[in-house]
PDB file of C-alpha atoms in Angstrom:
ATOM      1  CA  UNK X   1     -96.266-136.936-110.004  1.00  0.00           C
ATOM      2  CA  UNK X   2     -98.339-136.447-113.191  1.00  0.00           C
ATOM      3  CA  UNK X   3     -98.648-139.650-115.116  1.00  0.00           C
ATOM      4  CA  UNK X   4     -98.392-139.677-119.322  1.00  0.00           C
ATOM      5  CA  UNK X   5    -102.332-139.266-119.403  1.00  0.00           C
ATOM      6  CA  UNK X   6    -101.910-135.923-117.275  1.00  0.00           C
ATOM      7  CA  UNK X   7     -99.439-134.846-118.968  1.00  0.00           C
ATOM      8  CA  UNK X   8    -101.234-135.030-122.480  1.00  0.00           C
ATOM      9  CA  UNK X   9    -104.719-133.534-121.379  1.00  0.00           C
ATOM     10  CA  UNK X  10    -102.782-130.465-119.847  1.00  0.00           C
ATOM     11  CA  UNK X  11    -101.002-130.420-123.024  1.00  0.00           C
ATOM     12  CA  UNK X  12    -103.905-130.536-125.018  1.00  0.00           C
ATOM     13  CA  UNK X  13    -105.956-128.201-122.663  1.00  0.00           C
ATOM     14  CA  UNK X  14    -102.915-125.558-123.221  1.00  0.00           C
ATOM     15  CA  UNK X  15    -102.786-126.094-126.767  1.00  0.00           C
ATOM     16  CA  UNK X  16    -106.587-125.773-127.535  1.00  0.00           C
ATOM     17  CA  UNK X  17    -106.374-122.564-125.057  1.00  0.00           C
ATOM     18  CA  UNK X  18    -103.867-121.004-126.445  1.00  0.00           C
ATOM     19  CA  UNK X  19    -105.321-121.534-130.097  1.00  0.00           C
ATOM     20  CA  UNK X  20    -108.918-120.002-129.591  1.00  0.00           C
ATOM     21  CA  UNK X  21    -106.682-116.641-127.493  1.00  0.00           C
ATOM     22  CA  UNK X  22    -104.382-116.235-131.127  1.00  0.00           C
ATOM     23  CA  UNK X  23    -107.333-116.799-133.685  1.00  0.00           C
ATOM     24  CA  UNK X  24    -108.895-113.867-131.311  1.00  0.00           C
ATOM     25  CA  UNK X  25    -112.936-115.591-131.384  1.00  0.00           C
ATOM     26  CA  UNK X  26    -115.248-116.828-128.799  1.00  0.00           C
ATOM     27  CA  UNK X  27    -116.020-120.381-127.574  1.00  0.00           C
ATOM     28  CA  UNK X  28    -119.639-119.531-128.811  1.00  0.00           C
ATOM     29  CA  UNK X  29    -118.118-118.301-132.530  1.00  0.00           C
ATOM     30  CA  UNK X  30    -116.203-121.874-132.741  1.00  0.00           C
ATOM     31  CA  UNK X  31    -119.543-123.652-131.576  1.00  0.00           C
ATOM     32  CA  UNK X  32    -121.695-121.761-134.337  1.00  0.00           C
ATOM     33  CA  UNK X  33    -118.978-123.091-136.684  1.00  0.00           C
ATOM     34  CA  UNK X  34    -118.963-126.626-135.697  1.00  0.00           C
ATOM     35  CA  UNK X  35    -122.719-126.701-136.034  1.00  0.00           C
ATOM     36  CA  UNK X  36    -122.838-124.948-139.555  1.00  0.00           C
ATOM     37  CA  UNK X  37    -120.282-127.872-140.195  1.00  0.00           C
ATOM     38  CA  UNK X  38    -122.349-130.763-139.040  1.00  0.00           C
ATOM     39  CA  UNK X  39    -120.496-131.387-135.760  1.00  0.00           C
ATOM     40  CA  UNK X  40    -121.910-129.912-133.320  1.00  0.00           C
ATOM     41  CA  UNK X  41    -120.318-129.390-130.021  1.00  0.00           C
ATOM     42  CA  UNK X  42    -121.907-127.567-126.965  1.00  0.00           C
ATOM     43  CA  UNK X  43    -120.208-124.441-125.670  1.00  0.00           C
ATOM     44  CA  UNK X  44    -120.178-126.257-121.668  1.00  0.00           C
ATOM     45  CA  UNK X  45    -118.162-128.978-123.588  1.00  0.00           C
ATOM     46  CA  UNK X  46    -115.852-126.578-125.131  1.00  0.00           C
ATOM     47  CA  UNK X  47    -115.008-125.040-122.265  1.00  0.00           C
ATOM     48  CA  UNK X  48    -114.470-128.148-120.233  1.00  0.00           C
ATOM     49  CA  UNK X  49    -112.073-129.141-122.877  1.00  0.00           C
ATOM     50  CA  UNK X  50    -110.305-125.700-122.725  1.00  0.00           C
ATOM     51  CA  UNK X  51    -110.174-126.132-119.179  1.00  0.00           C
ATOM     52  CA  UNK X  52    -109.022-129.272-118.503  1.00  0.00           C
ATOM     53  CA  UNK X  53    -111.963-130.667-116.744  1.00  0.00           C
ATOM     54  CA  UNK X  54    -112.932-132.759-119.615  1.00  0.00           C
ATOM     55  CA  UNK X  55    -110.847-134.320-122.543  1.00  0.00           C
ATOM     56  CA  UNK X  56    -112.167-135.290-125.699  1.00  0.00           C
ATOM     57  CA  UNK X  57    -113.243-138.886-126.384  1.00  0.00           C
ATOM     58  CA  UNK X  58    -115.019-140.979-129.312  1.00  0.00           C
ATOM     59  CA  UNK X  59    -115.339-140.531-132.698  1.00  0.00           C
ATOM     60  CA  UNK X  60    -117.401-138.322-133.256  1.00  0.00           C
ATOM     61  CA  UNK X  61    -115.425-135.406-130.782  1.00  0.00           C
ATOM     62  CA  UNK X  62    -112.047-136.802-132.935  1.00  0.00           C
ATOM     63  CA  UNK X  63    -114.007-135.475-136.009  1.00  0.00           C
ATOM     64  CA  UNK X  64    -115.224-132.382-134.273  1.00  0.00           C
ATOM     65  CA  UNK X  65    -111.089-131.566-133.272  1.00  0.00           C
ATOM     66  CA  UNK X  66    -109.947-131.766-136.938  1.00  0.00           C
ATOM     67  CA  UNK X  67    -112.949-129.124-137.927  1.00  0.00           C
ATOM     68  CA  UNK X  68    -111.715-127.455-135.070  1.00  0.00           C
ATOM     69  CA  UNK X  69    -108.064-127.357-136.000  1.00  0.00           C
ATOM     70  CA  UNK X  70    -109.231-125.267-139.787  1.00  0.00           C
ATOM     71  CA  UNK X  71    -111.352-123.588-137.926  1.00  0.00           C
ATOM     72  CA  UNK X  72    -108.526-121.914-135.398  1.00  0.00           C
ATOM     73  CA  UNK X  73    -105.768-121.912-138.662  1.00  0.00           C
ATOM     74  CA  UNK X  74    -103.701-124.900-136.971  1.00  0.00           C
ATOM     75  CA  UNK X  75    -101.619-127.707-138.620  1.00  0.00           C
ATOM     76  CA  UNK X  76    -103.182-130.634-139.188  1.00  0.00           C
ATOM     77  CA  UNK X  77    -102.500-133.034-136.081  1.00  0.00           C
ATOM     78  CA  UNK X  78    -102.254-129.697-133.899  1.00  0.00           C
ATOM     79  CA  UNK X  79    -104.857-130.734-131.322  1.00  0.00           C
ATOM     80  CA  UNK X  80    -105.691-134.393-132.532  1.00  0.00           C
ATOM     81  CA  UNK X  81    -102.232-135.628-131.655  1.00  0.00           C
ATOM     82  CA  UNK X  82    -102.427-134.742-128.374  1.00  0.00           C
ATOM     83  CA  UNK X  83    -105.874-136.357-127.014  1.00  0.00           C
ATOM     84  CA  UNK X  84    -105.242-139.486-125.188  1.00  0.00           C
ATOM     85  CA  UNK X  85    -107.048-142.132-126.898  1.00  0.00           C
ATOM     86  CA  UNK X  86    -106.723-145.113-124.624  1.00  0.00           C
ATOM     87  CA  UNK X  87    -110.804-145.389-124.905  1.00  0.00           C
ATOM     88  CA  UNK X  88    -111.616-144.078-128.019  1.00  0.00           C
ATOM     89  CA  UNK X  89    -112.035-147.350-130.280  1.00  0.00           C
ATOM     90  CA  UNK X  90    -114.662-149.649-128.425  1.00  0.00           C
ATOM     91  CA  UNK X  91    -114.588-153.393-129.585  1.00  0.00           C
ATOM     92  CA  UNK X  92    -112.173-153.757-132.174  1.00  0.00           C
ATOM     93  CA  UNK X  93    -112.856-157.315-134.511  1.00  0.00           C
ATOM     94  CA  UNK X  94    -109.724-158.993-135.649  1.00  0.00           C
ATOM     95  CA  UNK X  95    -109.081-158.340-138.999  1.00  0.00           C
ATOM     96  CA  UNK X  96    -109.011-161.155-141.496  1.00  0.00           C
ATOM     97  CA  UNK X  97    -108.397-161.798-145.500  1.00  0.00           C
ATOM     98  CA  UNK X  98    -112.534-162.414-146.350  1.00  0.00           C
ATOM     99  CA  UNK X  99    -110.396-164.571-149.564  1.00  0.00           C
ATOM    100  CA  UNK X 100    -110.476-168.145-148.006  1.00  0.00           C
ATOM    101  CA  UNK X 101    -108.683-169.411-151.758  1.00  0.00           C
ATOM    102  CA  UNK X 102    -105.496-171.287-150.884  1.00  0.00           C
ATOM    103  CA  UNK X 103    -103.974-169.489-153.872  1.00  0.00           C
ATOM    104  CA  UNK X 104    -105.729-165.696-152.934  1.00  0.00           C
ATOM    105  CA  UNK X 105    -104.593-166.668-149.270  1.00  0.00           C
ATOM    106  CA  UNK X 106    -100.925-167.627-150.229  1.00  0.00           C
ATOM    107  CA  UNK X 107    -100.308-164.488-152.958  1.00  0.00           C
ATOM    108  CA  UNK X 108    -101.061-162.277-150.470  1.00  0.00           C
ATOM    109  CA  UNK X 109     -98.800-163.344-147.769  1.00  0.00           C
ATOM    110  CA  UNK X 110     -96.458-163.350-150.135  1.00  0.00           C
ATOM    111  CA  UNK X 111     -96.731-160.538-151.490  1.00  0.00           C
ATOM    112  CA  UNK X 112     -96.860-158.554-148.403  1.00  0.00           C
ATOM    113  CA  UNK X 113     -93.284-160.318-147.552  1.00  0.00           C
ATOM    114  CA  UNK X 114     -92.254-158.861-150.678  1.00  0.00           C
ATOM    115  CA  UNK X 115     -93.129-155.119-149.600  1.00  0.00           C
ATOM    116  CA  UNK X 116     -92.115-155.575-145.937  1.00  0.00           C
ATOM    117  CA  UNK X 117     -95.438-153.989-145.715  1.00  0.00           C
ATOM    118  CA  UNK X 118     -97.089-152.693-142.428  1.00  0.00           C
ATOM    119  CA  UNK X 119     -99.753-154.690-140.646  1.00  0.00           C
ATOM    120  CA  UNK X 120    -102.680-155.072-142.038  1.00  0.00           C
ATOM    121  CA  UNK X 121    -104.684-154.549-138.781  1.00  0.00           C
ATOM    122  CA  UNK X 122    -103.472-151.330-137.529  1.00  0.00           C
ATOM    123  CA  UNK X 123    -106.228-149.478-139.262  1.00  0.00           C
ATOM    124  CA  UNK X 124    -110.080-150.501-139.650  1.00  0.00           C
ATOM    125  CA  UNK X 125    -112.360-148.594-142.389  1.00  0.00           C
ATOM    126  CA  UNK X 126    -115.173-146.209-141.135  1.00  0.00           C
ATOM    127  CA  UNK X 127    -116.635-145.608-144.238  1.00  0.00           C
ATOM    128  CA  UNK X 128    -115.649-146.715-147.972  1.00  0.00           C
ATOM    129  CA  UNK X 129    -117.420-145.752-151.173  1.00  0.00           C
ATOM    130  CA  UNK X 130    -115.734-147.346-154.494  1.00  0.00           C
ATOM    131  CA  UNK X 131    -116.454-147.027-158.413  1.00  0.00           C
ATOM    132  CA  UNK X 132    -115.941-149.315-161.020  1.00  0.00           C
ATOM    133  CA  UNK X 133    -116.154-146.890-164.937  1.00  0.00           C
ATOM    134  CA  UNK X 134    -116.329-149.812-167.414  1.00  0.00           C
ATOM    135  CA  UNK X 135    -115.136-148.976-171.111  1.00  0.00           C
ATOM    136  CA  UNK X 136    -116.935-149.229-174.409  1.00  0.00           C
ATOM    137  CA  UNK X 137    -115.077-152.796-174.383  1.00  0.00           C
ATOM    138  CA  UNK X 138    -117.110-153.812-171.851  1.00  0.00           C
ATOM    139  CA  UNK X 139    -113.364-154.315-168.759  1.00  0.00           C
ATOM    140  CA  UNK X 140    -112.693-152.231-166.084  1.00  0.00           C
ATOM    141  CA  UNK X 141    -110.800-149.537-166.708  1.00  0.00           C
ATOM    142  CA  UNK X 142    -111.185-146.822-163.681  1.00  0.00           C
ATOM    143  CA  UNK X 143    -111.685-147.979-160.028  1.00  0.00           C
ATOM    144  CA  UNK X 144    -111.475-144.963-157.174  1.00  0.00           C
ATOM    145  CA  UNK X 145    -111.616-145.254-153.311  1.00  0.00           C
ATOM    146  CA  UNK X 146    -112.459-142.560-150.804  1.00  0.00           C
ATOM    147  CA  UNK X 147    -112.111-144.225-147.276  1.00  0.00           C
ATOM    148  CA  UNK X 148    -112.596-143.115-143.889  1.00  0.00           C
ATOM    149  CA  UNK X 149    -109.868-144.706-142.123  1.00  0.00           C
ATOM    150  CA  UNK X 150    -109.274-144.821-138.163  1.00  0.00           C
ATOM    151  CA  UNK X 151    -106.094-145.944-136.711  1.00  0.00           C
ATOM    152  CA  UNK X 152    -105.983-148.625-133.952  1.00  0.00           C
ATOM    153  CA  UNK X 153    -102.388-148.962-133.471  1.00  0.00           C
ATOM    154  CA  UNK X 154    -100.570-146.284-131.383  1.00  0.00           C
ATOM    155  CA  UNK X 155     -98.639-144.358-134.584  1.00  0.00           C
ATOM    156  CA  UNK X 156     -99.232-145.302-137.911  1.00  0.00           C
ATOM    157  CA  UNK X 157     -97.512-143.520-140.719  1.00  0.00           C
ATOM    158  CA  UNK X 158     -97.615-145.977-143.210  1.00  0.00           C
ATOM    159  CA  UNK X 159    -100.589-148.374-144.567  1.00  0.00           C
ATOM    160  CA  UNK X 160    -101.163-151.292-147.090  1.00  0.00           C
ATOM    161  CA  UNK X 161    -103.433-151.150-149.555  1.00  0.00           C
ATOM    162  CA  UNK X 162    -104.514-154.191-152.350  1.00  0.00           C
ATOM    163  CA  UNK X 163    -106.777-155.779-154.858  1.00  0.00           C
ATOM    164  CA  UNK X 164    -107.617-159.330-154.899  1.00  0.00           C
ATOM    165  CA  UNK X 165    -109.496-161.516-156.847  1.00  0.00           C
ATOM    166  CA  UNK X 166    -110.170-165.213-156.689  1.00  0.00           C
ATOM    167  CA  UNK X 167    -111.639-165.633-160.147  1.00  0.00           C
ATOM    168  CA  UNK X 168    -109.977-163.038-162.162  1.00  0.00           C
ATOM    169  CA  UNK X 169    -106.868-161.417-163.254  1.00  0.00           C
ATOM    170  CA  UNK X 170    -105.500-158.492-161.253  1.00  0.00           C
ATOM    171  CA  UNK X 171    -103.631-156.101-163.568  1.00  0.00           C
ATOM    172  CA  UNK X 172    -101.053-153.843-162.319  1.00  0.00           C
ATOM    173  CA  UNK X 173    -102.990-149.909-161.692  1.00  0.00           C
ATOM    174  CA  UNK X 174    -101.164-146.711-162.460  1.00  0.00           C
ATOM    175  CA  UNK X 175    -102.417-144.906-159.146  1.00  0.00           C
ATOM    176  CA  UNK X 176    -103.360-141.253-157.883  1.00  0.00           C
ATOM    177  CA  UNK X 177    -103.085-140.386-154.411  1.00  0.00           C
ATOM    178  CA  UNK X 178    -104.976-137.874-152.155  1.00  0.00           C
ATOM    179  CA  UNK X 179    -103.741-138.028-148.322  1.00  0.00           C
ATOM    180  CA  UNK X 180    -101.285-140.405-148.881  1.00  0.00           C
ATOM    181  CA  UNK X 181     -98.341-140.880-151.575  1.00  0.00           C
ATOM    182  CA  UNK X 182     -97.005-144.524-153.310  1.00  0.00           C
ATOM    183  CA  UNK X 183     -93.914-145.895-151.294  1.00  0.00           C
ATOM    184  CA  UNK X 184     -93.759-149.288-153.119  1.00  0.00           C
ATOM    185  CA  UNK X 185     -95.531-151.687-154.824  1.00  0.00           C
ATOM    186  CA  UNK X 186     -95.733-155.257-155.843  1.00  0.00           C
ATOM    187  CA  UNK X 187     -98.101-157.592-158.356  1.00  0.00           C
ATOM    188  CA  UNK X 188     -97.641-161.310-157.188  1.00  0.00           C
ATOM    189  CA  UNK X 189     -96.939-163.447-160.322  1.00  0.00           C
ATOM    190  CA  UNK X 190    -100.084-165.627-159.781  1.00  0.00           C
ATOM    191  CA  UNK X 191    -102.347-162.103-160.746  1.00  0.00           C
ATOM    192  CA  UNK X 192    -104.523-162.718-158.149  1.00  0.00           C
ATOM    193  CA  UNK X 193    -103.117-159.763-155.699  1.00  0.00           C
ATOM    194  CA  UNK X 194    -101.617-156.426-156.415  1.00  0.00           C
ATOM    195  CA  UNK X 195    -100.600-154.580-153.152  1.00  0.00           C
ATOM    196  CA  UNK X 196     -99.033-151.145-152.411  1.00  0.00           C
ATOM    197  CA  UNK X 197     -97.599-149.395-149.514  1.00  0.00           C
ATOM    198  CA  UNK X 198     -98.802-145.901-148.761  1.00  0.00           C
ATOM    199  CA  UNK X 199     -97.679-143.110-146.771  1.00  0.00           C
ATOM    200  CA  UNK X 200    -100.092-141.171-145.272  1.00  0.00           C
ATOM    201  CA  UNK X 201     -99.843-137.297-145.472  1.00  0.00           C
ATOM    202  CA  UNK X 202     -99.376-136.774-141.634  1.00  0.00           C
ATOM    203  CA  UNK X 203     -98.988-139.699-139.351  1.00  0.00           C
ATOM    204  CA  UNK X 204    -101.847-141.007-137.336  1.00  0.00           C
ATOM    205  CA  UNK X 205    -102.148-141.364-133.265  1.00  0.00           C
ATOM    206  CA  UNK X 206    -104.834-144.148-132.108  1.00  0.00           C
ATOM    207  CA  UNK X 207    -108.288-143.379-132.748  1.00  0.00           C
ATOM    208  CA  UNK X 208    -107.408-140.608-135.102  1.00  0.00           C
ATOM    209  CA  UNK X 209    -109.152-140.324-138.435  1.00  0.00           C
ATOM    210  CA  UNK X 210    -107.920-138.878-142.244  1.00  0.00           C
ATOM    211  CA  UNK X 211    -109.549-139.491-145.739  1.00  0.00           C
ATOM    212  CA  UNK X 212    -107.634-141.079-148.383  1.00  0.00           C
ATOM    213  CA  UNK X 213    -108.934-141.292-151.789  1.00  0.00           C
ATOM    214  CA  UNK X 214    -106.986-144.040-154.357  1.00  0.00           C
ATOM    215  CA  UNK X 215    -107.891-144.044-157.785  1.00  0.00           C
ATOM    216  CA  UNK X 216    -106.842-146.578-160.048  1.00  0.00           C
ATOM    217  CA  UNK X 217    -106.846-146.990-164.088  1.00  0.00           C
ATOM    218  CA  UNK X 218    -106.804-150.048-164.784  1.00  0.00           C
ATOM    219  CA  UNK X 219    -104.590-151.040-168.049  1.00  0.00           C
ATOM    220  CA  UNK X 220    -106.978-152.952-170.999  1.00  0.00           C
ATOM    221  CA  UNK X 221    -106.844-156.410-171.806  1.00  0.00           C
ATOM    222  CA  UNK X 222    -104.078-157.769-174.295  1.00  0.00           C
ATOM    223  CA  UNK X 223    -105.958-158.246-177.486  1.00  0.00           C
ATOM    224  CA  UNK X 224    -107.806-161.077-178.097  1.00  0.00           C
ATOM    225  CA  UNK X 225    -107.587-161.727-174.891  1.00  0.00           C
ATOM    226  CA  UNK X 226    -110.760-160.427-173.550  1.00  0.00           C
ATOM    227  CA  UNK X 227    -112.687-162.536-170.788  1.00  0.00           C
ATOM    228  CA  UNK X 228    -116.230-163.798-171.157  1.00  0.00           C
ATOM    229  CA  UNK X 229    -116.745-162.477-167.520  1.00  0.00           C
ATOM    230  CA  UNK X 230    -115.947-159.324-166.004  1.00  0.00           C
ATOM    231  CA  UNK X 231    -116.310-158.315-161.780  1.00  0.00           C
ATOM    232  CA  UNK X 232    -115.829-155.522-159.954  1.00  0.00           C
ATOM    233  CA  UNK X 233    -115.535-156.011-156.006  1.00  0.00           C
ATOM    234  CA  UNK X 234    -115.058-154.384-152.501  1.00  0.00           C
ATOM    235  CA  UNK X 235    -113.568-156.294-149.306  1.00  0.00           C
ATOM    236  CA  UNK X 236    -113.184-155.007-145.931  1.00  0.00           C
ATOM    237  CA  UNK X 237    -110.970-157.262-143.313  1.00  0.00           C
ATOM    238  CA  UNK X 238    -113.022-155.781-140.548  1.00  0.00           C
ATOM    239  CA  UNK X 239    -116.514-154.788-140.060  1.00  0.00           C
ATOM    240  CA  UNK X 240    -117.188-151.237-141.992  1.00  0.00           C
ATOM    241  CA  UNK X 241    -119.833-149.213-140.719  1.00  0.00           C
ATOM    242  CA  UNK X 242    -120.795-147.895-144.274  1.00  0.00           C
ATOM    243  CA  UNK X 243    -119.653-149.839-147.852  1.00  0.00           C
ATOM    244  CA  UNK X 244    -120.911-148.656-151.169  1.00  0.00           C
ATOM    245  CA  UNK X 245    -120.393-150.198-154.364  1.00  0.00           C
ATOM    246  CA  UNK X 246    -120.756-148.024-157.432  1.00  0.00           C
ATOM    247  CA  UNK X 247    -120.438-149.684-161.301  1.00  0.00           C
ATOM    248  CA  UNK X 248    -121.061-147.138-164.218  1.00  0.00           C
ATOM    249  CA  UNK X 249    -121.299-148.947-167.555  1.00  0.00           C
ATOM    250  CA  UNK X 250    -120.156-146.902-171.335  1.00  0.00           C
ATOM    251  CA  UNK X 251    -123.280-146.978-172.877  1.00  0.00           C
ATOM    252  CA  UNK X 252    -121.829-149.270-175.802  1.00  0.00           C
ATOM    253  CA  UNK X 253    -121.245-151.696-173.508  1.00  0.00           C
ATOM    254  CA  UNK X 254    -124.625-152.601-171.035  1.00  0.00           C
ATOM    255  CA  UNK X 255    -123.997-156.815-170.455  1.00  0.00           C
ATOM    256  CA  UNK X 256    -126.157-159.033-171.834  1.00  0.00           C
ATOM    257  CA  UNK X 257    -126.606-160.528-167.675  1.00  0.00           C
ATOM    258  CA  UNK X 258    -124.683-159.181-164.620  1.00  0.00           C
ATOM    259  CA  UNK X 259    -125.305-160.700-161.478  1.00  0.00           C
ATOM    260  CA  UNK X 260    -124.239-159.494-157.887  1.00  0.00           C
ATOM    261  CA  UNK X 261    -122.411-161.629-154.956  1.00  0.00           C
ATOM    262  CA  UNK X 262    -121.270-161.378-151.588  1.00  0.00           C
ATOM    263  CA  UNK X 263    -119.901-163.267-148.901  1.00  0.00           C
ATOM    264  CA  UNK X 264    -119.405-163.344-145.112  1.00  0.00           C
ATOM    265  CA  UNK X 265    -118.468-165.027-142.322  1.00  0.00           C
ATOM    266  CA  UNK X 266    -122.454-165.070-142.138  1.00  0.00           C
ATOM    267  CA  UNK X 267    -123.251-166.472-145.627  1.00  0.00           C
ATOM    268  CA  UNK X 268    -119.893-168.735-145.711  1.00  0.00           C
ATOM    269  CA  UNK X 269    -120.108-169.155-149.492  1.00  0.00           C
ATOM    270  CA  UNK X 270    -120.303-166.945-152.144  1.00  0.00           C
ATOM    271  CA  UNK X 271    -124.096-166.087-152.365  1.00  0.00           C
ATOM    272  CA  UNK X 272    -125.281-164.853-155.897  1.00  0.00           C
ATOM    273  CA  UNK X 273    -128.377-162.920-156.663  1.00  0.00           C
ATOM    274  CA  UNK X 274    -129.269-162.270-160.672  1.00  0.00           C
ATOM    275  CA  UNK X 275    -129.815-158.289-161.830  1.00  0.00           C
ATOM    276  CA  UNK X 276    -131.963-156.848-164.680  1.00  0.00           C
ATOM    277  CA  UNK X 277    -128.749-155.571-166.862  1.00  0.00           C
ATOM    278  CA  UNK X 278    -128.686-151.958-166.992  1.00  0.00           C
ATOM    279  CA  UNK X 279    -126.370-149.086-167.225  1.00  0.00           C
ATOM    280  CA  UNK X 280    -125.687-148.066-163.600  1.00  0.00           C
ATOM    281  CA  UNK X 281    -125.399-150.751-160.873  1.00  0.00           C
ATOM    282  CA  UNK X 282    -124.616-149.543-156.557  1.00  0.00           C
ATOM    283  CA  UNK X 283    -124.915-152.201-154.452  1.00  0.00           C
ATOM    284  CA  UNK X 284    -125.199-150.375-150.364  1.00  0.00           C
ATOM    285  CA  UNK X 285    -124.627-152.458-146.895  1.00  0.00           C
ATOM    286  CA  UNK X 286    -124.301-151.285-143.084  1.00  0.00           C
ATOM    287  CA  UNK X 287    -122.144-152.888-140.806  1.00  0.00           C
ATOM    288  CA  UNK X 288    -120.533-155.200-143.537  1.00  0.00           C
ATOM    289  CA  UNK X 289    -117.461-157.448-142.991  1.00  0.00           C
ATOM    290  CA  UNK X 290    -115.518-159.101-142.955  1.00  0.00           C
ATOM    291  CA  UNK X 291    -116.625-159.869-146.226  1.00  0.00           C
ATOM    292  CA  UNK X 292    -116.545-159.311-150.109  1.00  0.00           C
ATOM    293  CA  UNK X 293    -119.124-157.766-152.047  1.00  0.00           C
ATOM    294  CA  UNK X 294    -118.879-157.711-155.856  1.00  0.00           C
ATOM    295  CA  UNK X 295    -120.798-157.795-159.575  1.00  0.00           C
ATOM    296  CA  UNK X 296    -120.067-159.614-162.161  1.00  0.00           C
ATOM    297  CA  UNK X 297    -121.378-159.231-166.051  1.00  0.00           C
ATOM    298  CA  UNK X 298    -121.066-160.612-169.285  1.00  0.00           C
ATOM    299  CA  UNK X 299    -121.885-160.437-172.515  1.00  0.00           C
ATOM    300  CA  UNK X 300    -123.426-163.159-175.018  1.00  0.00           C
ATOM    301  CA  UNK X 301    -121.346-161.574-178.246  1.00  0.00           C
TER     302      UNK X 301
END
C-alpha cells in the first residue's frame, strides 16, 4: 500500500504532467523560461520530476515551482501544494521576542491574547527590506515591508504581524495589504506594541514561500507633543537570511545627530554606533537575528 508521501509525489508527478501536455510546450521551452527568470532548472531534472523519479526539494526548487505554475497558466498553489515537504526547511531556530523589556515582553503577550492571534513561529522571514519616509516635521510618517516569508508549520492561512518599541510610542497605522488582507487588529494601551492578524491570499503548505508587502502611514504626533528623539527599527524573531533597513529623510528635516543600534543574542545589549547626519540612511546585515536593528535621530531646535 502507497503511504501519504506516495501518494503526493504521484499526485504531483500527474499534475505537473498533465500541465506541460495542456499549455502544449516542451520540457526544454519551460527550462529556457526558468533560466530567463533566474531559476534555472535542468531539463534531466524536469523530467525526473514529470516522471516521478524525483520530487522537488529545497528552496530554491519551491521558488522554481511557483515560476513554473505562471509559466504553465496554473492557480497559484497548483503544483506547490502538492510537494511533500517533510525535508525542505533544514535547522529551524526557535523563534523569540529580540524585546527583553518586562513591559515590551508583557504588551505583547497580551496583546496577542487579545487577537487570539496565530503562533508566532509558524513562519520564519527569508528576506525583509523595510522603509522608514520621515516628514518635513522631522516623525515617521510611512513605514513599508516586502518580506519573503516561508512557512514551517504544516498549513498556515493566517499570520501575525507587529511593531514594537521599547523606547517610543507605537501609534496605531492605517495599513495596505499586498498578498494578504487585515483580519483584526489591536494597539495595547501601554503604546509599546501594535499587532495585526493577516490573512494570506492563498494558504501556505510547509516550506512553501509568498511575498507580502505591508505598508504603514503612520498618524503625526498630537501637537506640541513632538519627541526630542525619533527611531525607526526592524526585528526578526528568527535568523533572516537578508534584512535591510532603509530611512529617507524630507529634506526640511536632516537631524542635527542620528545614531544607529542593534542588538543580538550576540551583542546582549543595545550596541550604538554614531552617523554623520545626512539625508538617506540603509543600514544592510546577512544572517541577522534574532535581533533588532534600528536608527535613531534628533534634532537640537
Amino acid at each position: 500500500m502507497l503511504d501519504s508521501e506516495d501518494v503526493r509525489r504521484s499526485a504531483f508527478a500527474h499534475a505537473f504532467s498533465d500541465a506541460v501536455s495542456a499549455r502544449g510546450v516542451s520540457l526544454s521551452w519551460l527550462q529556457r523560461r526558468l533560466k530567463d527568470r533566474a531559476n534555472p532548472v535542468s531539463v534531466a531534472t524536469l523530467s525526473y520530476w514529470r516522471s516521478g523519479e524525483r520530487h522537488p526539494e529545497g528552496l530554491r526548487s519551491l521558488t522554481a515551482l511557483e515560476d513554473i505554475e505562471r509559466l504553465l497558466d496554473l492557480e497559484a498553489g497548483s503544483l506547490v501544494d502538492l510537494v511533500c515537504t517533510r525535508t525542505r526547511l533544514g535547522a529551524l531556530a526557535p523563534a523569540q521576542n529580540p524585546f527583553t523589556e518586562t513591559e515590551v515582553t508583557a504588551a505583547t503577550a497580551e496583546t496577542l491574547e487579545i487577537l487570539d492571534a496565530p503562533p508566532i513561529d509558524i513562519t520564519r522571514p527569508i528576506s525583509a527590506h523595510v522603509v522608514y519616509t520621515v516628514d518635513e516635521s522631522g516623525a515617521p510618517r510611512q513605514r513599508t515591508s516586502r518580506v519573503l516569508l516561508q512557512a514551517v508549520a504544516p498549513q498556515v492561512l493566517d499570520i501575525t504581524f507587529a511593531l514594537m518599541s521599547a523606547e517610543h510610542v507605537v501609534r496605531r497605522p492605517e495599513c495596505t495589504l499586498r498578498g494578504a488582507s487585515l483580519v483584526r487588529e489591536h494597539l495595547h494601551e501601554s503604546e509599546h506594541v501594535y499587532a495585526c492578524v493577516l490573512r494570506l491570499d492563498r494558504p501556505l503548505v510547509q516550506g512553501a514561500t509568498t511575498m507580502l508587502e505591508v505598508d504603514m502611514v503612520i498618524p503625526p504626533h498630537d501637537p506640541g507633543a513632538m519627541p526630542v528623539e525619533e527611531e525607526a527599527l526592524a526585528f526578526a524573531i528568527r535568523p533572516i537570511r537578508d534584512l535591510v533597513l532603509w530611512t529617507r529623510f524630507h529634506p526640511d528635516a536632516v537631524p542635527d545627530w542620528q545614531y544607529e543600534f542593534e542588538r543580538t543574542s550576540s551583542t546582549d545589549d543595545i550596541v550604538a554606533r554614531p552617523l554623520q547626519p545626512q539625508s538617506s540612511v540603509h543600514q544592510s546585515r546577512r544572517d541577522f537575528g534574532p535581533g533588532i536593528l534600528g536608527i535613531r535621530w534628533g534634532y537640537d531646535r
